[in-house]
Amino acid sequence: MQVQGGSDTALLPAYNINSSYFEINGYRENSDARKVLNNAQFTWNLNDGSALN
């Protein structure tokens, strides 16, 4: 799942948020796996043309 939005205007934030889930049932005993990943990035464009992440 991914959610992103915000603004390119100076001093207004933009965001990008990701989440994923992986699960597998292994053939042999103790060979199953689960993985959860979450990530969030926020960006503020500054007046001088630089960006703060």
PDB file of C-alpha atoms in Angstrom, residues 10-46:
ATOM      1  CA  ALA A  10       7.852  26.305  -0.524  1.00  0.00           C
ATOM      2  CA  LEU A  11       7.329  25.563   3.185  1.00  0.00           C
ATOM      3  CA  LEU A  12       4.394  23.180   2.592  1.00  0.00           C
ATOM      4  CA  PRO A  13       5.147  19.477   3.222  1.00  0.00           C
ATOM      5  CA  ALA A  14       4.900  16.554   0.807  1.00  0.00           C
ATOM      6  CA  TYR A  15       4.721  12.949   1.996  1.00  0.00           C
ATOM      7  CA  ASN A  16       5.177   9.386   0.771  1.00  0.00           C
ATOM      8  CA  ILE A  17       4.144   6.483   3.034  1.00  0.00           C
ATOM      9  CA  ASN A  18       4.622   2.817   2.090  1.00  0.00           C
ATOM     10  CA  SER A  19       3.711  -0.425   3.806  1.00  0.00           C
ATOM     11  CA  SER A  20       4.060  -4.024   2.632  1.00  0.00           C
ATOM     12  CA  TYR A  21       3.435  -7.479   4.056  1.00  0.00           C
ATOM     13  CA  PHE A  22       4.864 -10.814   2.888  1.00  0.00           C
ATOM     14  CA  GLU A  23       3.956 -14.252   4.183  1.00  0.00           C
ATOM     15  CA  ILE A  24       4.816 -17.737   2.942  1.00  0.00           C
ATOM     16  CA  ASN A  25       4.075 -21.166   4.379  1.00  0.00           C
ATOM     17  CA  GLY A  26       7.087 -23.386   3.894  1.00  0.00           C
ATOM     18  CA  TYR A  27       6.950 -26.979   2.741  1.00  0.00           C
ATOM     19  CA  ARG A  28       9.054 -28.220   5.656  1.00  0.00           C
ATOM     20  CA  GLU A  29       8.633 -27.662   9.386  1.00  0.00           C
ATOM     21  CA  ASN A  30       9.953 -24.246  10.520  1.00  0.00           C
ATOM     22  CA  SER A  31      10.345 -22.983   6.944  1.00  0.00           C
ATOM     23  CA  ASP A  32       7.544 -20.413   6.963  1.00  0.00           C
ATOM     24  CA  ALA A  33       8.319 -16.680   6.918  1.00  0.00           C
ATOM     25  CA  ARG A  34       6.639 -13.329   7.533  1.00  0.00           C
ATOM     26  CA  LYS A  35       7.966  -9.857   6.742  1.00  0.00           C
ATOM     27  CA  VAL A  36       6.431  -6.431   7.417  1.00  0.00           C
ATOM     28  CA  LEU A  37       8.006  -3.268   5.974  1.00  0.00           C
ATOM     29  CA  ASN A  38       6.921   0.298   6.779  1.00  0.00           C
ATOM     30  CA  ASN A  39       8.498   3.488   5.434  1.00  0.00           C
ATOM     31  CA  ALA A  40       7.583   7.168   5.623  1.00  0.00           C
ATOM     32  CA  GLN A  41       9.266  10.164   3.970  1.00  0.00           C
ATOM     33  CA  PHE A  42       8.348  13.804   4.428  1.00  0.00           C
ATOM     34  CA  THR A  43       9.826  16.637   2.334  1.00  0.00           C
ATOM     35  CA  TRP A  44       9.690  20.383   2.879  1.00  0.00           C
ATOM     36  CA  ASN A  45      10.797  22.572  -0.030  1.00  0.00           C
ATOM     37  CA  LEU A  46      12.509  25.688   1.330  1.00  0.00           C
TER      38      LEU A  46
END
